[in-house]
């Protein structure tokens, strides 16, 4: 686990299953149809129960780069934020902007729902094929911008499924040169 203090907030990188993490808001890697699927989406709907999919159906759709909120069913969370990453098509189709926007919308909705803590997966880097080494800095920049803005939630945890994903996030974090001394990562 890696933990970094940012202003009066905290940014954490952990390896694990996002459905097992306690946080006010849990982010799902959803699709535009909000129809459920594999990966994080499958795990969240399995662990959270059918009420989440019922709510998704009543919402309808969510465009790529955006997010919507439902209750969390049986998950140890208050809300689920269903964020839709872009499908990777080589990188020249606005993927970076859409991925950044999916994260920014997730943080905005978490604040709107008065969440003190948020757990996020690495959006887009599974079925949607976004290369991990390019997705990790986008995810972290969005999280740092959020924490530096002073907005809620002040407690941000990326829950990374594989050791490869954890390492990609750790490397991206270490490559940022704008992290001042008080924000230095501790091992
Ligand atoms: N906890 C944390 N991370 C996980 C978990 C888990 N339980 N399971 C997988 N990951 P993906 P996407 C990692 O495919 O790329 C779905 O079918 C995984 O290793 O869940 O945004 C949806 O319905 C990867 O690094 O999301 C959509 O159709 C990351 O989470 C589509 O997949 C994201 O992988 C969305 O694709």
PDB file of N, CA, C and O in Angstrom, residues 55-121:
ATOM      1  N   UNK A  55     -31.970   0.185 -10.420  1.00  0.00           N
ATOM      2  CA  UNK A  55     -31.799   1.650 -10.474  1.00  0.00           C
ATOM      3  C   UNK A  55     -31.128   2.072 -11.771  1.00  0.00           C
ATOM      4  O   UNK A  55     -31.489   3.096 -12.361  1.00  0.00           O
ATOM      5  N   UNK A  56     -30.132   1.278 -12.214  1.00  0.00           N
ATOM      6  CA  UNK A  56     -29.450   1.593 -13.481  1.00  0.00           C
ATOM      7  C   UNK A  56     -30.450   1.610 -14.618  1.00  0.00           C
ATOM      8  O   UNK A  56     -30.421   2.485 -15.482  1.00  0.00           O
ATOM      9  N   UNK A  57     -31.364   0.623 -14.625  1.00  0.00           N
ATOM     10  CA  UNK A  57     -32.372   0.537 -15.705  1.00  0.00           C
ATOM     11  C   UNK A  57     -33.262   1.766 -15.697  1.00  0.00           C
ATOM     12  O   UNK A  57     -33.635   2.277 -16.742  1.00  0.00           O
ATOM     13  N   UNK A  58     -33.596   2.249 -14.515  1.00  0.00           N
ATOM     14  CA  UNK A  58     -34.491   3.410 -14.476  1.00  0.00           C
ATOM     15  C   UNK A  58     -33.755   4.682 -14.901  1.00  0.00           C
ATOM     16  O   UNK A  58     -34.378   5.630 -15.367  1.00  0.00           O
ATOM     17  N   UNK A  59     -32.441   4.702 -14.757  1.00  0.00           N
ATOM     18  CA  UNK A  59     -31.672   5.870 -15.234  1.00  0.00           C
ATOM     19  C   UNK A  59     -31.540   5.815 -16.749  1.00  0.00           C
ATOM     20  O   UNK A  59     -31.643   6.821 -17.444  1.00  0.00           O
ATOM     21  N   UNK A  60     -31.280   4.608 -17.281  1.00  0.00           N
ATOM     22  CA  UNK A  60     -31.207   4.458 -18.739  1.00  0.00           C
ATOM     23  C   UNK A  60     -29.789   4.374 -19.261  1.00  0.00           C
ATOM     24  O   UNK A  60     -29.195   3.307 -19.252  1.00  0.00           O
ATOM     25  N   UNK A  61     -29.224   5.519 -19.666  1.00  0.00           N
ATOM     26  CA  UNK A  61     -27.902   5.502 -20.290  1.00  0.00           C
ATOM     27  C   UNK A  61     -26.983   6.525 -19.650  1.00  0.00           C
ATOM     28  O   UNK A  61     -27.431   7.444 -18.964  1.00  0.00           O
ATOM     29  N   UNK A  62     -25.696   6.376 -19.940  1.00  0.00           N
ATOM     30  CA  UNK A  62     -24.707   7.338 -19.455  1.00  0.00           C
ATOM     31  C   UNK A  62     -23.605   7.426 -20.509  1.00  0.00           C
ATOM     32  O   UNK A  62     -22.994   6.411 -20.849  1.00  0.00           O
ATOM     33  N   UNK A  63     -23.356   8.620 -21.067  1.00  0.00           N
ATOM     34  CA  UNK A  63     -22.343   8.689 -22.127  1.00  0.00           C
ATOM     35  C   UNK A  63     -20.927   8.441 -21.606  1.00  0.00           C
ATOM     36  O   UNK A  63     -20.652   8.644 -20.422  1.00  0.00           O
ATOM     37  N   UNK A  64     -20.070   8.033 -22.511  1.00  0.00           N
ATOM     38  CA  UNK A  64     -18.649   7.862 -22.195  1.00  0.00           C
ATOM     39  C   UNK A  64     -18.097   9.192 -21.665  1.00  0.00           C
ATOM     40  O   UNK A  64     -18.429  10.255 -22.185  1.00  0.00           O
ATOM     41  N   UNK A  65     -17.272   9.132 -20.619  1.00  0.00           N
ATOM     42  CA  UNK A  65     -16.696  10.348 -20.040  1.00  0.00           C
ATOM     43  C   UNK A  65     -17.562  10.937 -18.940  1.00  0.00           C
ATOM     44  O   UNK A  65     -17.227  11.958 -18.356  1.00  0.00           O
ATOM     45  N   UNK A  66     -18.695  10.281 -18.654  1.00  0.00           N
ATOM     46  CA  UNK A  66     -19.591  10.798 -17.625  1.00  0.00           C
ATOM     47  C   UNK A  66     -19.878   9.717 -16.581  1.00  0.00           C
ATOM     48  O   UNK A  66     -19.315   8.614 -16.628  1.00  0.00           O
ATOM     49  N   UNK A  67     -20.771  10.024 -15.637  1.00  0.00           N
ATOM     50  CA  UNK A  67     -21.060   9.090 -14.548  1.00  0.00           C
ATOM     51  C   UNK A  67     -22.448   9.360 -13.988  1.00  0.00           C
ATOM     52  O   UNK A  67     -22.969  10.476 -14.122  1.00  0.00           O
ATOM     53  N   UNK A  68     -23.050   8.333 -13.384  1.00  0.00           N
ATOM     54  CA  UNK A  68     -24.350   8.482 -12.709  1.00  0.00           C
ATOM     55  C   UNK A  68     -24.278   7.777 -11.354  1.00  0.00           C
ATOM     56  O   UNK A  68     -23.399   6.937 -11.126  1.00  0.00           O
ATOM     57  N   UNK A  69     -25.242   8.103 -10.488  1.00  0.00           N
ATOM     58  CA  UNK A  69     -25.228   7.575  -9.114  1.00  0.00           C
ATOM     59  C   UNK A  69     -26.429   6.674  -8.856  1.00  0.00           C
ATOM     60  O   UNK A  69     -27.548   6.991  -9.255  1.00  0.00           O
ATOM     61  N   UNK A  70     -26.166   5.552  -8.163  1.00  0.00           N
ATOM     62  CA  UNK A  70     -27.256   4.725  -7.610  1.00  0.00           C
ATOM     63  C   UNK A  70     -26.945   4.457  -6.142  1.00  0.00           C
ATOM     64  O   UNK A  70     -25.840   4.770  -5.659  1.00  0.00           O
ATOM     65  N   UNK A  71     -27.885   3.822  -5.456  1.00  0.00           N
ATOM     66  CA  UNK A  71     -27.608   3.297  -4.130  1.00  0.00           C
ATOM     67  C   UNK A  71     -26.587   2.174  -4.237  1.00  0.00           C
ATOM     68  O   UNK A  71     -26.221   1.758  -5.342  1.00  0.00           O
ATOM     69  N   UNK A  72     -26.157   1.655  -3.074  1.00  0.00           N
ATOM     70  CA  UNK A  72     -25.076   0.665  -3.077  1.00  0.00           C
ATOM     71  C   UNK A  72     -25.560  -0.732  -2.728  1.00  0.00           C
ATOM     72  O   UNK A  72     -24.747  -1.652  -2.581  1.00  0.00           O
ATOM     73  N   UNK A  73     -26.892  -0.937  -2.593  1.00  0.00           N
ATOM     74  CA  UNK A  73     -27.399  -2.275  -2.277  1.00  0.00           C
ATOM     75  C   UNK A  73     -26.720  -2.848  -1.051  1.00  0.00           C
ATOM     76  O   UNK A  73     -26.641  -2.188  -0.011  1.00  0.00           O
ATOM     77  N   UNK A  74     -26.190  -4.063  -1.182  1.00  0.00           N
ATOM     78  CA  UNK A  74     -25.562  -4.748  -0.044  1.00  0.00           C
ATOM     79  C   UNK A  74     -24.081  -4.420   0.128  1.00  0.00           C
ATOM     80  O   UNK A  74     -23.417  -4.992   0.994  1.00  0.00           O
ATOM     81  N   UNK A  75     -23.552  -3.529  -0.698  1.00  0.00           N
ATOM     82  CA  UNK A  75     -22.125  -3.181  -0.570  1.00  0.00           C
ATOM     83  C   UNK A  75     -21.900  -2.328   0.687  1.00  0.00           C
ATOM     84  O   UNK A  75     -22.796  -1.602   1.106  1.00  0.00           O
ATOM     85  N   UNK A  76     -20.704  -2.383   1.266  1.00  0.00           N
ATOM     86  CA  UNK A  76     -20.424  -1.548   2.436  1.00  0.00           C
ATOM     87  C   UNK A  76     -20.123  -0.109   2.029  1.00  0.00           C
ATOM     88  O   UNK A  76     -19.046   0.426   2.297  1.00  0.00           O
ATOM     89  N   UNK A  77     -21.083   0.509   1.327  1.00  0.00           N
ATOM     90  CA  UNK A  77     -20.921   1.875   0.818  1.00  0.00           C
ATOM     91  C   UNK A  77     -22.291   2.537   0.846  1.00  0.00           C
ATOM     92  O   UNK A  77     -23.311   1.858   1.026  1.00  0.00           O
ATOM     93  N   UNK A  78     -22.338   3.857   0.670  1.00  0.00           N
ATOM     94  CA  UNK A  78     -23.632   4.552   0.618  1.00  0.00           C
ATOM     95  C   UNK A  78     -24.129   4.672  -0.819  1.00  0.00           C
ATOM     96  O   UNK A  78     -25.307   4.571  -1.090  1.00  0.00           O
ATOM     97  N   UNK A  79     -23.181   4.947  -1.735  1.00  0.00           N
ATOM     98  CA  UNK A  79     -23.585   5.092  -3.139  1.00  0.00           C
ATOM     99  C   UNK A  79     -22.592   4.373  -4.053  1.00  0.00           C
ATOM    100  O   UNK A  79     -21.428   4.148  -3.676  1.00  0.00           O
ATOM    101  N   UNK A  80     -23.081   4.026  -5.245  1.00  0.00           N
ATOM    102  CA  UNK A  80     -22.191   3.562  -6.316  1.00  0.00           C
ATOM    103  C   UNK A  80     -22.235   4.624  -7.410  1.00  0.00           C
ATOM    104  O   UNK A  80     -23.311   5.091  -7.808  1.00  0.00           O
ATOM    105  N   UNK A  81     -21.060   5.034  -7.856  1.00  0.00           N
ATOM    106  CA  UNK A  81     -20.934   5.979  -8.969  1.00  0.00           C
ATOM    107  C   UNK A  81     -20.542   5.165 -10.194  1.00  0.00           C
ATOM    108  O   UNK A  81     -19.462   4.563 -10.220  1.00  0.00           O
ATOM    109  N   UNK A  82     -21.428   5.099 -11.178  1.00  0.00           N
ATOM    110  CA  UNK A  82     -21.166   4.310 -12.386  1.00  0.00           C
ATOM    111  C   UNK A  82     -20.509   5.234 -13.404  1.00  0.00           C
ATOM    112  O   UNK A  82     -21.178   6.110 -13.976  1.00  0.00           O
ATOM    113  N   UNK A  83     -19.209   5.062 -13.604  1.00  0.00           N
ATOM    114  CA  UNK A  83     -18.451   5.925 -14.505  1.00  0.00           C
ATOM    115  C   UNK A  83     -18.127   5.150 -15.785  1.00  0.00           C
ATOM    116  O   UNK A  83     -17.782   3.966 -15.730  1.00  0.00           O
ATOM    117  N   UNK A  84     -18.242   5.832 -16.917  1.00  0.00           N
ATOM    118  CA  UNK A  84     -18.027   5.159 -18.204  1.00  0.00           C
ATOM    119  C   UNK A  84     -16.747   5.682 -18.853  1.00  0.00           C
ATOM    120  O   UNK A  84     -16.656   6.859 -19.228  1.00  0.00           O
ATOM    121  N   UNK A  85     -15.761   4.795 -18.958  1.00  0.00           N
ATOM    122  CA  UNK A  85     -14.488   5.125 -19.614  1.00  0.00           C
ATOM    123  C   UNK A  85     -14.666   4.989 -21.124  1.00  0.00           C
ATOM    124  O   UNK A  85     -15.607   4.343 -21.595  1.00  0.00           O
ATOM    125  N   UNK A  86     -13.764   5.589 -21.902  1.00  0.00           N
ATOM    126  CA  UNK A  86     -13.830   5.379 -23.358  1.00  0.00           C
ATOM    127  C   UNK A  86     -13.307   3.988 -23.724  1.00  0.00           C
ATOM    128  O   UNK A  86     -12.490   3.426 -22.998  1.00  0.00           O
ATOM    129  N   UNK A  87     -13.789   3.472 -24.839  1.00  0.00           N
ATOM    130  CA  UNK A  87     -13.192   2.257 -25.405  1.00  0.00           C
ATOM    131  C   UNK A  87     -11.932   2.697 -26.144  1.00  0.00           C
ATOM    132  O   UNK A  87     -11.982   3.636 -26.957  1.00  0.00           O
ATOM    133  N   UNK A  88     -10.797   2.061 -25.827  1.00  0.00           N
ATOM    134  CA  UNK A  88      -9.518   2.451 -26.436  1.00  0.00           C
ATOM    135  C   UNK A  88      -9.526   2.163 -27.934  1.00  0.00           C
ATOM    136  O   UNK A  88      -9.792   1.034 -28.354  1.00  0.00           O
ATOM    137  N   UNK A  89      -9.243   3.241 -28.729  1.00  0.00           N
ATOM    138  CA  UNK A  89      -9.197   3.054 -30.188  1.00  0.00           C
ATOM    139  C   UNK A  89      -7.899   3.622 -30.739  1.00  0.00           C
ATOM    140  O   UNK A  89      -7.871   4.264 -31.784  1.00  0.00           O
ATOM    141  N   UNK A  90      -6.809   3.480 -29.975  1.00  0.00           N
ATOM    142  CA  UNK A  90      -5.496   3.903 -30.444  1.00  0.00           C
ATOM    143  C   UNK A  90      -5.003   5.196 -29.830  1.00  0.00           C
ATOM    144  O   UNK A  90      -3.836   5.554 -29.977  1.00  0.00           O
ATOM    145  N   UNK A  91      -5.869   5.945 -29.177  1.00  0.00           N
ATOM    146  CA  UNK A  91      -5.436   7.127 -28.434  1.00  0.00           C
ATOM    147  C   UNK A  91      -5.702   8.451 -29.125  1.00  0.00           C
ATOM    148  O   UNK A  91      -5.553   9.511 -28.520  1.00  0.00           O
ATOM    149  N   UNK A  92      -6.106   8.424 -30.401  1.00  0.00           N
ATOM    150  CA  UNK A  92      -6.317   9.675 -31.137  1.00  0.00           C
ATOM    151  C   UNK A  92      -7.800  10.011 -31.273  1.00  0.00           C
ATOM    152  O   UNK A  92      -8.188  10.789 -32.134  1.00  0.00           O
ATOM    153  N   UNK A  93      -8.626   9.409 -30.435  1.00  0.00           N
ATOM    154  CA  UNK A  93     -10.075   9.639 -30.523  1.00  0.00           C
ATOM    155  C   UNK A  93     -10.628  10.258 -29.236  1.00  0.00           C
ATOM    156  O   UNK A  93     -11.738   9.930 -28.808  1.00  0.00           O
ATOM    157  N   UNK A  94      -9.814  11.111 -28.631  1.00  0.00           N
ATOM    158  CA  UNK A  94     -10.280  11.811 -27.431  1.00  0.00           C
ATOM    159  C   UNK A  94     -10.304  10.947 -26.188  1.00  0.00           C
ATOM    160  O   UNK A  94     -10.933  11.310 -25.184  1.00  0.00           O
ATOM    161  N   UNK A  95      -9.603   9.803 -26.233  1.00  0.00           N
ATOM    162  CA  UNK A  95      -9.674   8.881 -25.095  1.00  0.00           C
ATOM    163  C   UNK A  95      -9.179   9.519 -23.796  1.00  0.00           C
ATOM    164  O   UNK A  95      -9.789   9.338 -22.738  1.00  0.00           O
ATOM    165  N   UNK A  96      -8.066  10.275 -23.875  1.00  0.00           N
ATOM    166  CA  UNK A  96      -7.487  10.844 -22.648  1.00  0.00           C
ATOM    167  C   UNK A  96      -8.466  11.824 -21.996  1.00  0.00           C
ATOM    168  O   UNK A  96      -8.670  11.796 -20.772  1.00  0.00           O
ATOM    169  N   UNK A  97      -9.090  12.679 -22.806  1.00  0.00           N
ATOM    170  CA  UNK A  97     -10.049  13.658 -22.270  1.00  0.00           C
ATOM    171  C   UNK A  97     -11.243  12.928 -21.648  1.00  0.00           C
ATOM    172  O   UNK A  97     -11.727  13.310 -20.580  1.00  0.00           O
ATOM    173  N   UNK A  98     -11.726  11.903 -22.344  1.00  0.00           N
ATOM    174  CA  UNK A  98     -12.900  11.177 -21.843  1.00  0.00           C
ATOM    175  C   UNK A  98     -12.579  10.443 -20.543  1.00  0.00           C
ATOM    176  O   UNK A  98     -13.395  10.426 -19.612  1.00  0.00           O
ATOM    177  N   UNK A  99     -11.383   9.861 -20.465  1.00  0.00           N
ATOM    178  CA  UNK A  99     -11.016   9.152 -19.226  1.00  0.00           C
ATOM    179  C   UNK A  99     -10.889  10.149 -18.064  1.00  0.00           C
ATOM    180  O   UNK A  99     -11.423   9.921 -16.971  1.00  0.00           O
ATOM    181  N   UNK A 100     -10.211  11.273 -18.330  1.00  0.00           N
ATOM    182  CA  UNK A 100     -10.070  12.310 -17.297  1.00  0.00           C
ATOM    183  C   UNK A 100     -11.426  12.818 -16.845  1.00  0.00           C
ATOM    184  O   UNK A 100     -11.665  13.019 -15.643  1.00  0.00           O
ATOM    185  N   UNK A 101     -12.329  12.969 -17.788  1.00  0.00           N
ATOM    186  CA  UNK A 101     -13.652  13.474 -17.466  1.00  0.00           C
ATOM    187  C   UNK A 101     -14.477  12.450 -16.674  1.00  0.00           C
ATOM    188  O   UNK A 101     -15.252  12.826 -15.784  1.00  0.00           O
ATOM    189  N   UNK A 102     -14.307  11.158 -16.954  1.00  0.00           N
ATOM    190  CA  UNK A 102     -15.012  10.122 -16.178  1.00  0.00           C
ATOM    191  C   UNK A 102     -14.581  10.190 -14.707  1.00  0.00           C
ATOM    192  O   UNK A 102     -15.407  10.069 -13.791  1.00  0.00           O
ATOM    193  N   UNK A 103     -13.283  10.413 -14.481  1.00  0.00           N
ATOM    194  CA  UNK A 103     -12.803  10.547 -13.089  1.00  0.00           C
ATOM    195  C   UNK A 103     -13.305  11.848 -12.456  1.00  0.00           C
ATOM    196  O   UNK A 103     -13.778  11.850 -11.315  1.00  0.00           O
ATOM    197  N   UNK A 104     -13.197  12.960 -13.204  1.00  0.00           N
ATOM    198  CA  UNK A 104     -13.611  14.262 -12.644  1.00  0.00           C
ATOM    199  C   UNK A 104     -15.093  14.231 -12.268  1.00  0.00           C
ATOM    200  O   UNK A 104     -15.492  14.727 -11.201  1.00  0.00           O
ATOM    201  N   UNK A 105     -15.917  13.642 -13.130  1.00  0.00           N
ATOM    202  CA  UNK A 105     -17.351  13.522 -12.843  1.00  0.00           C
ATOM    203  C   UNK A 105     -17.586  12.652 -11.607  1.00  0.00           C
ATOM    204  O   UNK A 105     -18.497  12.918 -10.809  1.00  0.00           O
ATOM    205  N   UNK A 106     -16.791  11.605 -11.459  1.00  0.00           N
ATOM    206  CA  UNK A 106     -16.936  10.730 -10.289  1.00  0.00           C
ATOM    207  C   UNK A 106     -16.675  11.515  -9.007  1.00  0.00           C
ATOM    208  O   UNK A 106     -17.431  11.408  -8.034  1.00  0.00           O
ATOM    209  N   UNK A 107     -15.605  12.310  -8.998  1.00  0.00           N
ATOM    210  CA  UNK A 107     -15.296  13.104  -7.796  1.00  0.00           C
ATOM    211  C   UNK A 107     -16.397  14.141  -7.549  1.00  0.00           C
ATOM    212  O   UNK A 107     -16.794  14.375  -6.413  1.00  0.00           O
ATOM    213  N   UNK A 108     -16.883  14.753  -8.630  1.00  0.00           N
ATOM    214  CA  UNK A 108     -17.920  15.770  -8.477  1.00  0.00           C
ATOM    215  C   UNK A 108     -19.196  15.159  -7.874  1.00  0.00           C
ATOM    216  O   UNK A 108     -19.799  15.716  -6.950  1.00  0.00           O
ATOM    217  N   UNK A 109     -19.579  13.986  -8.371  1.00  0.00           N
ATOM    218  CA  UNK A 109     -20.797  13.348  -7.856  1.00  0.00           C
ATOM    219  C   UNK A 109     -20.611  12.879  -6.417  1.00  0.00           C
ATOM    220  O   UNK A 109     -21.542  12.928  -5.615  1.00  0.00           O
ATOM    221  N   UNK A 110     -19.399  12.434  -6.089  1.00  0.00           N
ATOM    222  CA  UNK A 110     -19.132  12.012  -4.699  1.00  0.00           C
ATOM    223  C   UNK A 110     -19.313  13.200  -3.770  1.00  0.00           C
ATOM    224  O   UNK A 110     -19.909  13.079  -2.692  1.00  0.00           O
ATOM    225  N   UNK A 111     -18.825  14.376  -4.187  1.00  0.00           N
ATOM    226  CA  UNK A 111     -19.012  15.567  -3.347  1.00  0.00           C
ATOM    227  C   UNK A 111     -20.486  15.936  -3.254  1.00  0.00           C
ATOM    228  O   UNK A 111     -20.997  16.207  -2.161  1.00  0.00           O
ATOM    229  N   UNK A 112     -21.163  15.915  -4.395  1.00  0.00           N
ATOM    230  CA  UNK A 112     -22.586  16.270  -4.417  1.00  0.00           C
ATOM    231  C   UNK A 112     -23.393  15.396  -3.454  1.00  0.00           C
ATOM    232  O   UNK A 112     -24.395  15.823  -2.898  1.00  0.00           O
ATOM    233  N   UNK A 113     -22.945  14.151  -3.244  1.00  0.00           N
ATOM    234  CA  UNK A 113     -23.651  13.232  -2.350  1.00  0.00           C
ATOM    235  C   UNK A 113     -22.980  13.154  -0.977  1.00  0.00           C
ATOM    236  O   UNK A 113     -23.126  12.152  -0.271  1.00  0.00           O
ATOM    237  N   UNK A 114     -22.227  14.197  -0.647  1.00  0.00           N
ATOM    238  CA  UNK A 114     -21.646  14.341   0.693  1.00  0.00           C
ATOM    239  C   UNK A 114     -20.843  13.126   1.145  1.00  0.00           C
ATOM    240  O   UNK A 114     -20.949  12.673   2.285  1.00  0.00           O
ATOM    241  N   UNK A 115     -20.028  12.588   0.244  1.00  0.00           N
ATOM    242  CA  UNK A 115     -19.196  11.432   0.591  1.00  0.00           C
ATOM    243  C   UNK A 115     -17.892  11.903   1.222  1.00  0.00           C
ATOM    244  O   UNK A 115     -17.232  12.798   0.697  1.00  0.00           O
ATOM    245  N   UNK A 116     -17.510  11.275   2.309  1.00  0.00           N
ATOM    246  CA  UNK A 116     -16.237  11.604   2.947  1.00  0.00           C
ATOM    247  C   UNK A 116     -15.087  10.794   2.371  1.00  0.00           C
ATOM    248  O   UNK A 116     -13.924  11.183   2.465  1.00  0.00           O
ATOM    249  N   UNK A 117     -15.437   9.655   1.770  1.00  0.00           N
ATOM    250  CA  UNK A 117     -14.391   8.783   1.204  1.00  0.00           C
ATOM    251  C   UNK A 117     -14.886   8.180  -0.097  1.00  0.00           C
ATOM    252  O   UNK A 117     -16.092   7.993  -0.303  1.00  0.00           O
ATOM    253  N   UNK A 118     -13.931   7.864  -0.970  1.00  0.00           N
ATOM    254  CA  UNK A 118     -14.270   7.293  -2.282  1.00  0.00           C
ATOM    255  C   UNK A 118     -13.246   6.216  -2.637  1.00  0.00           C
ATOM    256  O   UNK A 118     -12.053   6.384  -2.378  1.00  0.00           O
ATOM    257  N   UNK A 119     -13.732   5.100  -3.192  1.00  0.00           N
ATOM    258  CA  UNK A 119     -12.857   4.036  -3.692  1.00  0.00           C
ATOM    259  C   UNK A 119     -13.068   3.922  -5.190  1.00  0.00           C
ATOM    260  O   UNK A 119     -14.215   3.904  -5.658  1.00  0.00           O
ATOM    261  N   UNK A 120     -11.976   3.879  -5.935  1.00  0.00           N
ATOM    262  CA  UNK A 120     -12.068   3.825  -7.403  1.00  0.00           C
ATOM    263  C   UNK A 120     -11.221   2.693  -7.965  1.00  0.00           C
ATOM    264  O   UNK A 120     -10.112   2.444  -7.477  1.00  0.00           O
ATOM    265  N   UNK A 121     -11.708   2.057  -9.052  1.00  0.00           N
ATOM    266  CA  UNK A 121     -10.856   1.115  -9.784  1.00  0.00           C
ATOM    267  C   UNK A 121     -10.077   1.884 -10.850  1.00  0.00           C
ATOM    268  O   UNK A 121     -10.242   3.093 -10.995  1.00  0.00           O
TER     269      UNK A 121
END
